[in-house]
């Protein structure tokens, strides 16, 4: 896969349903200050991505995000990180299908009245579920035969996906932009500064940026991974940050004054940008937006079938999930069994969670839990694998790694109680699967006890965040025992202690030998 194809694949994953709904939801939560939420989200995920760029270039392997933690802290931590990451990726497939169907339900044309029954009270109906299932099937089939077919499809669709958001920004800025909206009623920050932080998860901002890992998980399918992993992420992430931020600016300025009668919290569009285009008498733009509501989620859904199947396949390496899921089709070089399992589980997920906002909040939280392991792992490997080849070396890692870790911890806290404890519970369920397979292996309980030490810091982190989420400020769903913004400082200090415990608890397991073998295949970047 060339650098161009890689950038197009990553952009196709990042510019998905987030741009169709994120700006509207963020404005409803934070008002004009939602612009800062997109910048904050980019900083949080960007810093995390820097840690994973070093790991990705050191260990170019498919589904790498599910393996790195095991290299430094043993199989249990690797499994928890892989499980959390896989759950978040798995949910993206149905959420993109839900996004497309939600836009379909608001088609304004008379011939499309049959789509109105797809959505009721903000939730996908049983009729809409059938269309969602067809989308998921199409996402899977486009990945089923070959990576070459996938890259050709996504390279084409990404150009379209970039064009429509860019055109939307230009048209709204030129025709319907009202600068007075940025100071309307309560001003730039009508809901206070806390809303800026909560919007990063509640409005799907973290979810929207999450797709940078598409590049990491393609691993050894990338030409010159020692160089192209870095530039693939930097280019795609930079472009998407500019697009998302400018879309928020355009949305804030384009909302008609009449719709602000009850403040920003009263702005509740079912299909945000398309609805605004109709209100501004831009029928041609609304038609393009309804078309892109097919294309953007479709491109992201297709990309994440590839990413999610490789993440599941990678988890089979430690033999804590059925190993047959990791088999690669010899002819097409795709993990077909993993794709089919992901498809079926995606269908079950969308049957249980029938709206975009609920799914995006869960995805953001579970993703961030997986991301906590990145800064700890990259720092630990600086000590364990001093001789490893590092085509990209993050300078100032002793500053950037703990900062990325603390920001990820805070972003989990911003998801609000009880979302935090609910996601922690789902992740804990994965441990039952791990223990079942672990005690059946020859080393059994001895290996389990050894790997527990390498994972205790993450357990401590989740307990700490659960306590803080409950006891924290009212602004983030807590009972108010610690007021805002003092709660940020307390969360950060406790999380920083867990970070240093994690770096200290790294140990050499059999997974470290796998890391060394992978690293020996790497060549230094030019």
mmCIF file of N, CA and C in Angstrom, residues 40-125:
data_model
loop_
_atom_site.group_PDB
_atom_site.id
_atom_site.type_symbol
_atom_site.label_atom_id
_atom_site.label_comp_id
_atom_site.label_asym_id
_atom_site.label_seq_id
_atom_site.Cartn_x
_atom_site.Cartn_y
_atom_site.Cartn_z
ATOM 1 N N UNK A 40 -9.256 20.903 21.144
ATOM 2 C CA UNK A 40 -8.839 20.113 22.307
ATOM 3 C C UNK A 40 -8.803 18.629 21.972
ATOM 4 N N UNK A 41 -9.831 18.149 21.282
ATOM 5 C CA UNK A 41 -9.859 16.743 20.893
ATOM 6 C C UNK A 41 -8.686 16.381 20.003
ATOM 7 N N UNK A 42 -8.327 17.294 19.093
ATOM 8 C CA UNK A 42 -7.180 17.052 18.206
ATOM 9 C C UNK A 42 -5.875 16.988 18.992
ATOM 10 N N UNK A 43 -5.744 17.835 20.012
ATOM 11 C CA UNK A 43 -4.534 17.836 20.842
ATOM 12 C C UNK A 43 -4.430 16.512 21.619
ATOM 13 N N UNK A 44 -5.542 16.092 22.232
ATOM 14 C CA UNK A 44 -5.539 14.856 23.017
ATOM 15 C C UNK A 44 -5.168 13.658 22.144
ATOM 16 N N UNK A 45 -5.889 13.481 21.041
ATOM 17 C CA UNK A 45 -5.636 12.318 20.187
ATOM 18 C C UNK A 45 -4.305 12.457 19.446
ATOM 19 N N UNK A 46 -3.928 13.686 19.093
ATOM 20 C CA UNK A 46 -2.646 13.892 18.416
ATOM 21 C C UNK A 46 -1.465 13.481 19.273
ATOM 22 N N UNK A 47 -1.495 13.847 20.554
ATOM 23 C CA UNK A 47 -0.414 13.455 21.462
ATOM 24 C C UNK A 47 -0.374 11.941 21.667
ATOM 25 N N UNK A 48 -1.539 11.346 21.768
ATOM 26 C CA UNK A 48 -1.597 9.879 21.888
ATOM 27 C C UNK A 48 -1.033 9.234 20.631
ATOM 28 N N UNK A 49 -1.391 9.785 19.469
ATOM 29 C CA UNK A 49 -0.941 9.226 18.195
ATOM 30 C C UNK A 49 0.580 9.229 18.085
ATOM 31 N N UNK A 50 1.244 10.259 18.623
ATOM 32 C CA UNK A 50 2.711 10.322 18.554
ATOM 33 C C UNK A 50 3.344 9.099 19.215
ATOM 34 N N UNK A 51 2.774 8.667 20.334
ATOM 35 C CA UNK A 51 3.289 7.466 21.010
ATOM 36 C C UNK A 51 3.121 6.230 20.129
ATOM 37 N N UNK A 52 1.975 6.151 19.466
ATOM 38 C CA UNK A 52 1.703 4.979 18.645
ATOM 39 C C UNK A 52 2.459 4.999 17.316
ATOM 40 N N UNK A 53 2.858 6.177 16.864
ATOM 41 C CA UNK A 53 3.691 6.235 15.656
ATOM 42 C C UNK A 53 5.043 5.584 15.931
ATOM 43 N N UNK A 54 5.622 5.869 17.112
ATOM 44 C CA UNK A 54 6.890 5.222 17.453
ATOM 45 C C UNK A 54 6.713 3.710 17.535
ATOM 46 N N UNK A 55 5.635 3.256 18.170
ATOM 47 C CA UNK A 55 5.391 1.818 18.286
ATOM 48 C C UNK A 55 5.087 1.194 16.926
ATOM 49 N N UNK A 56 4.299 1.884 16.110
ATOM 50 C CA UNK A 56 3.914 1.343 14.803
ATOM 51 C C UNK A 56 5.086 1.183 13.860
ATOM 52 N N UNK A 57 6.021 2.123 13.894
ATOM 53 C CA UNK A 57 7.196 2.012 13.024
ATOM 54 C C UNK A 57 8.207 1.006 13.560
ATOM 55 N N UNK A 58 8.190 0.760 14.868
ATOM 56 C CA UNK A 58 9.059 -0.262 15.453
ATOM 57 C C UNK A 58 8.555 -1.669 15.157
ATOM 58 N N UNK A 59 7.227 -1.827 15.157
ATOM 59 C CA UNK A 59 6.616 -3.152 15.007
ATOM 60 C C UNK A 59 5.529 -3.116 13.924
ATOM 61 N N UNK A 60 5.918 -3.048 12.642
ATOM 62 C CA UNK A 60 4.916 -2.990 11.570
ATOM 63 C C UNK A 60 4.235 -4.341 11.363
ATOM 64 N N UNK A 61 3.087 -4.512 11.988
ATOM 65 C CA UNK A 61 2.360 -5.774 11.880
ATOM 66 C C UNK A 61 0.870 -5.485 11.849
ATOM 67 N N UNK A 62 0.107 -6.285 11.133
ATOM 68 C CA UNK A 62 -1.333 -6.080 11.040
ATOM 69 C C UNK A 62 -1.982 -6.220 12.424
ATOM 70 N N UNK A 63 -2.891 -5.279 12.740
ATOM 71 C CA UNK A 63 -3.552 -5.305 14.039
ATOM 72 C C UNK A 63 -2.639 -4.971 15.185
ATOM 73 N N UNK A 64 -1.611 -4.166 14.926
ATOM 74 C CA UNK A 64 -0.606 -3.880 15.938
ATOM 75 C C UNK A 64 -1.132 -3.252 17.213
ATOM 76 N N UNK A 65 -2.198 -2.451 17.119
ATOM 77 C CA UNK A 65 -2.744 -1.784 18.300
ATOM 78 C C UNK A 65 -3.176 -2.788 19.363
ATOM 79 N N UNK A 66 -3.429 -4.022 18.946
ATOM 80 C CA UNK A 66 -3.873 -5.051 19.889
ATOM 81 C C UNK A 66 -2.708 -5.850 20.475
ATOM 82 N N UNK A 67 -1.468 -5.484 20.118
ATOM 83 C CA UNK A 67 -0.329 -6.295 20.540
ATOM 84 C C UNK A 67 0.705 -5.540 21.365
ATOM 85 N N UNK A 68 0.839 -4.232 21.167
ATOM 86 C CA UNK A 68 1.959 -3.505 21.752
ATOM 87 C C UNK A 68 2.059 -3.630 23.263
ATOM 88 N N UNK A 69 0.930 -3.540 23.976
ATOM 89 C CA UNK A 69 0.969 -3.583 25.437
ATOM 90 C C UNK A 69 1.548 -4.900 25.947
ATOM 91 N N UNK A 70 1.294 -5.993 25.222
ATOM 92 C CA UNK A 70 1.819 -7.300 25.625
ATOM 93 C C UNK A 70 3.335 -7.335 25.534
ATOM 94 N N UNK A 71 3.912 -6.597 24.595
ATOM 95 C CA UNK A 71 5.367 -6.613 24.411
ATOM 96 C C UNK A 71 6.096 -6.131 25.666
ATOM 97 N N UNK A 72 5.527 -5.176 26.380
ATOM 98 C CA UNK A 72 6.211 -4.597 27.536
ATOM 99 C C UNK A 72 5.661 -5.085 28.879
ATOM 100 N N UNK A 73 4.399 -5.532 28.912
ATOM 101 C CA UNK A 73 3.772 -5.848 30.199
ATOM 102 C C UNK A 73 3.102 -7.219 30.234
ATOM 103 N N UNK A 74 3.346 -8.051 29.254
ATOM 104 C CA UNK A 74 2.817 -9.399 29.293
ATOM 105 C C UNK A 74 1.443 -9.551 28.670
ATOM 106 N N UNK A 75 0.985 -10.787 28.539
ATOM 107 C CA UNK A 75 -0.226 -11.086 27.769
ATOM 108 C C UNK A 75 -1.524 -10.559 28.376
ATOM 109 N N UNK A 76 -1.630 -10.440 29.695
ATOM 110 C CA UNK A 76 -2.879 -9.975 30.284
ATOM 111 C C UNK A 76 -3.157 -8.522 29.905
ATOM 112 N N UNK A 77 -2.152 -7.648 30.048
ATOM 113 C CA UNK A 77 -2.350 -6.256 29.674
ATOM 114 C C UNK A 77 -2.580 -6.149 28.167
ATOM 115 N N UNK A 78 -1.839 -6.957 27.409
ATOM 116 C CA UNK A 78 -2.043 -6.953 25.967
ATOM 117 C C UNK A 78 -3.465 -7.335 25.603
ATOM 118 N N UNK A 79 -4.015 -8.300 26.326
ATOM 119 C CA UNK A 79 -5.387 -8.719 26.044
ATOM 120 C C UNK A 79 -6.384 -7.622 26.401
ATOM 121 N N UNK A 80 -6.214 -6.982 27.563
ATOM 122 C CA UNK A 80 -7.137 -5.922 27.972
ATOM 123 C C UNK A 80 -7.103 -4.769 26.973
ATOM 124 N N UNK A 81 -5.887 -4.382 26.560
ATOM 125 C CA UNK A 81 -5.761 -3.300 25.575
ATOM 126 C C UNK A 81 -6.390 -3.704 24.249
ATOM 127 N N UNK A 82 -6.105 -4.925 23.817
ATOM 128 C CA UNK A 82 -6.660 -5.405 22.561
ATOM 129 C C UNK A 82 -8.170 -5.531 22.609
ATOM 130 N N UNK A 83 -8.685 -6.036 23.724
ATOM 131 C CA UNK A 83 -10.132 -6.195 23.894
ATOM 132 C C UNK A 83 -10.837 -4.827 23.858
ATOM 133 N N UNK A 84 -10.283 -3.858 24.603
ATOM 134 C CA UNK A 84 -10.877 -2.519 24.636
ATOM 135 C C UNK A 84 -10.863 -1.885 23.256
ATOM 136 N N UNK A 85 -9.725 -2.006 22.585
ATOM 137 C CA UNK A 85 -9.595 -1.408 21.257
ATOM 138 C C UNK A 85 -10.519 -2.089 20.261
ATOM 139 N N UNK A 86 -10.587 -3.408 20.329
ATOM 140 C CA UNK A 86 -11.452 -4.148 19.406
ATOM 141 C C UNK A 86 -12.922 -3.790 19.622
ATOM 142 N N UNK A 87 -13.350 -3.663 20.889
ATOM 143 C CA UNK A 87 -14.738 -3.282 21.167
ATOM 144 C C UNK A 87 -15.083 -1.926 20.557
ATOM 145 N N UNK A 88 -14.151 -0.977 20.686
ATOM 146 C CA UNK A 88 -14.420 0.346 20.137
ATOM 147 C C UNK A 88 -14.468 0.312 18.614
ATOM 148 N N UNK A 89 -13.576 -0.461 18.009
ATOM 149 C CA UNK A 89 -13.569 -0.573 16.551
ATOM 150 C C UNK A 89 -14.812 -1.292 16.056
ATOM 151 N N UNK A 90 -15.196 -2.337 16.781
ATOM 152 C CA UNK A 90 -16.366 -3.119 16.392
ATOM 153 C C UNK A 90 -17.625 -2.252 16.356
ATOM 154 N N UNK A 91 -17.737 -1.330 17.296
ATOM 155 C CA UNK A 91 -18.926 -0.485 17.381
ATOM 156 C C UNK A 91 -18.979 0.538 16.257
ATOM 157 N N UNK A 92 -17.824 0.887 15.699
ATOM 158 C CA UNK A 92 -17.795 1.883 14.625
ATOM 159 C C UNK A 92 -18.517 1.377 13.380
ATOM 160 N N UNK A 93 -18.451 0.075 13.128
ATOM 161 C CA UNK A 93 -19.094 -0.468 11.927
ATOM 162 C C UNK A 93 -20.598 -0.217 11.950
ATOM 163 N N UNK A 94 -21.325 -0.592 13.016
ATOM 164 C CA UNK A 94 -22.759 -0.292 13.033
ATOM 165 C C UNK A 94 -23.077 1.189 13.168
ATOM 166 N N UNK A 95 -22.215 1.976 13.840
ATOM 167 C CA UNK A 95 -22.546 3.390 14.020
ATOM 168 C C UNK A 95 -22.535 4.124 12.682
ATOM 169 N N UNK A 96 -21.648 3.721 11.774
ATOM 170 C CA UNK A 96 -21.623 4.354 10.456
ATOM 171 C C UNK A 96 -22.876 3.992 9.663
ATOM 172 N N UNK A 97 -23.322 2.758 9.804
ATOM 173 C CA UNK A 97 -24.568 2.350 9.140
ATOM 174 C C UNK A 97 -25.757 3.103 9.716
ATOM 175 N N UNK A 98 -25.782 3.272 11.030
ATOM 176 C CA UNK A 98 -26.856 4.029 11.689
ATOM 177 C C UNK A 98 -26.873 5.472 11.200
ATOM 178 N N UNK A 99 -25.695 6.073 11.040
ATOM 179 C CA UNK A 99 -25.608 7.461 10.568
ATOM 180 C C UNK A 99 -26.237 7.615 9.189
ATOM 181 N N UNK A 100 -25.914 6.707 8.291
ATOM 182 C CA UNK A 100 -26.461 6.777 6.934
ATOM 183 C C UNK A 100 -27.980 6.637 6.954
ATOM 184 N N UNK A 101 -28.479 5.704 7.739
ATOM 185 C CA UNK A 101 -29.918 5.470 7.795
ATOM 186 C C UNK A 101 -30.641 6.639 8.460
ATOM 187 N N UNK A 102 -29.994 7.268 9.459
ATOM 188 C CA UNK A 102 -30.620 8.418 10.115
ATOM 189 C C UNK A 102 -30.793 9.574 9.134
ATOM 190 N N UNK A 103 -29.800 9.829 8.289
ATOM 191 C CA UNK A 103 -29.942 10.874 7.274
ATOM 192 C C UNK A 103 -31.002 10.482 6.240
ATOM 193 N N UNK A 104 -31.044 9.199 5.885
ATOM 194 C CA UNK A 104 -32.064 8.743 4.935
ATOM 195 C C UNK A 104 -33.471 9.026 5.446
ATOM 196 N N UNK A 105 -33.648 8.898 6.760
ATOM 197 C CA UNK A 105 -34.988 9.053 7.327
ATOM 198 C C UNK A 105 -35.523 10.473 7.203
ATOM 199 N N UNK A 106 -34.628 11.438 6.922
ATOM 200 C CA UNK A 106 -35.081 12.830 6.795
ATOM 201 C C UNK A 106 -35.027 13.320 5.349
ATOM 202 N N UNK A 107 -34.920 12.414 4.390
ATOM 203 C CA UNK A 107 -34.953 12.833 2.982
ATOM 204 C C UNK A 107 -36.210 13.679 2.728
ATOM 205 N N UNK A 108 -36.071 14.843 2.097
ATOM 206 C CA UNK A 108 -37.204 15.763 1.947
ATOM 207 C C UNK A 108 -38.065 15.528 0.712
ATOM 208 N N UNK A 109 -37.722 14.573 -0.127
ATOM 209 C CA UNK A 109 -38.417 14.397 -1.388
ATOM 210 C C UNK A 109 -39.671 13.535 -1.216
ATOM 211 N N UNK A 110 -40.675 13.834 -1.996
ATOM 212 C CA UNK A 110 -41.960 13.125 -1.883
ATOM 213 C C UNK A 110 -41.814 11.635 -2.166
ATOM 214 N N UNK A 111 -40.975 11.290 -3.148
ATOM 215 C CA UNK A 111 -40.811 9.880 -3.504
ATOM 216 C C UNK A 111 -40.122 9.077 -2.395
ATOM 217 N N UNK A 112 -39.513 9.806 -1.421
ATOM 218 C CA UNK A 112 -38.749 9.124 -0.363
ATOM 219 C C UNK A 112 -39.526 9.024 0.947
ATOM 220 N N UNK A 113 -40.823 9.178 0.889
ATOM 221 C CA UNK A 113 -41.623 9.098 2.127
ATOM 222 C C UNK A 113 -41.458 7.759 2.841
ATOM 223 N N UNK A 114 -41.127 6.731 2.077
ATOM 224 C CA UNK A 114 -40.981 5.394 2.674
ATOM 225 C C UNK A 114 -39.821 5.312 3.657
ATOM 226 N N UNK A 115 -38.885 6.298 3.592
ATOM 227 C CA UNK A 115 -37.738 6.268 4.512
ATOM 228 C C UNK A 115 -38.078 6.881 5.870
ATOM 229 N N UNK A 116 -39.195 7.580 5.987
ATOM 230 C CA UNK A 116 -39.535 8.271 7.244
ATOM 231 C C UNK A 116 -39.690 7.295 8.407
ATOM 232 N N UNK A 117 -40.023 6.075 8.098
ATOM 233 C CA UNK A 117 -40.226 5.086 9.154
ATOM 234 C C UNK A 117 -38.946 4.476 9.689
ATOM 235 N N UNK A 118 -37.779 4.926 9.170
ATOM 236 C CA UNK A 118 -36.504 4.371 9.625
ATOM 237 C C UNK A 118 -36.112 4.882 11.017
ATOM 238 N N UNK A 119 -36.688 6.013 11.421
ATOM 239 C CA UNK A 119 -36.285 6.641 12.684
ATOM 240 C C UNK A 119 -37.520 7.109 13.441
ATOM 241 N N UNK A 120 -37.542 6.865 14.743
ATOM 242 C CA UNK A 120 -38.646 7.316 15.576
ATOM 243 C C UNK A 120 -38.092 7.719 16.948
ATOM 244 N N UNK A 121 -38.367 8.972 17.340
ATOM 245 C CA UNK A 121 -37.887 9.513 18.623
ATOM 246 C C UNK A 121 -36.372 9.393 18.763
ATOM 247 N N UNK A 122 -35.682 9.604 17.654
ATOM 248 C CA UNK A 122 -34.222 9.586 17.671
ATOM 249 C C UNK A 122 -33.599 8.212 17.601
ATOM 250 N N UNK A 123 -34.391 7.139 17.540
ATOM 251 C CA UNK A 123 -33.869 5.775 17.510
ATOM 252 C C UNK A 123 -34.246 5.068 16.218
ATOM 253 N N UNK A 124 -33.364 4.199 15.751
ATOM 254 C CA UNK A 124 -33.619 3.410 14.554
ATOM 255 C C UNK A 124 -34.739 2.406 14.839
ATOM 256 N N UNK A 125 -35.736 2.346 13.949
ATOM 257 C CA UNK A 125 -36.852 1.407 14.109
ATOM 258 C C UNK A 125 -36.468 0.029 13.572
#
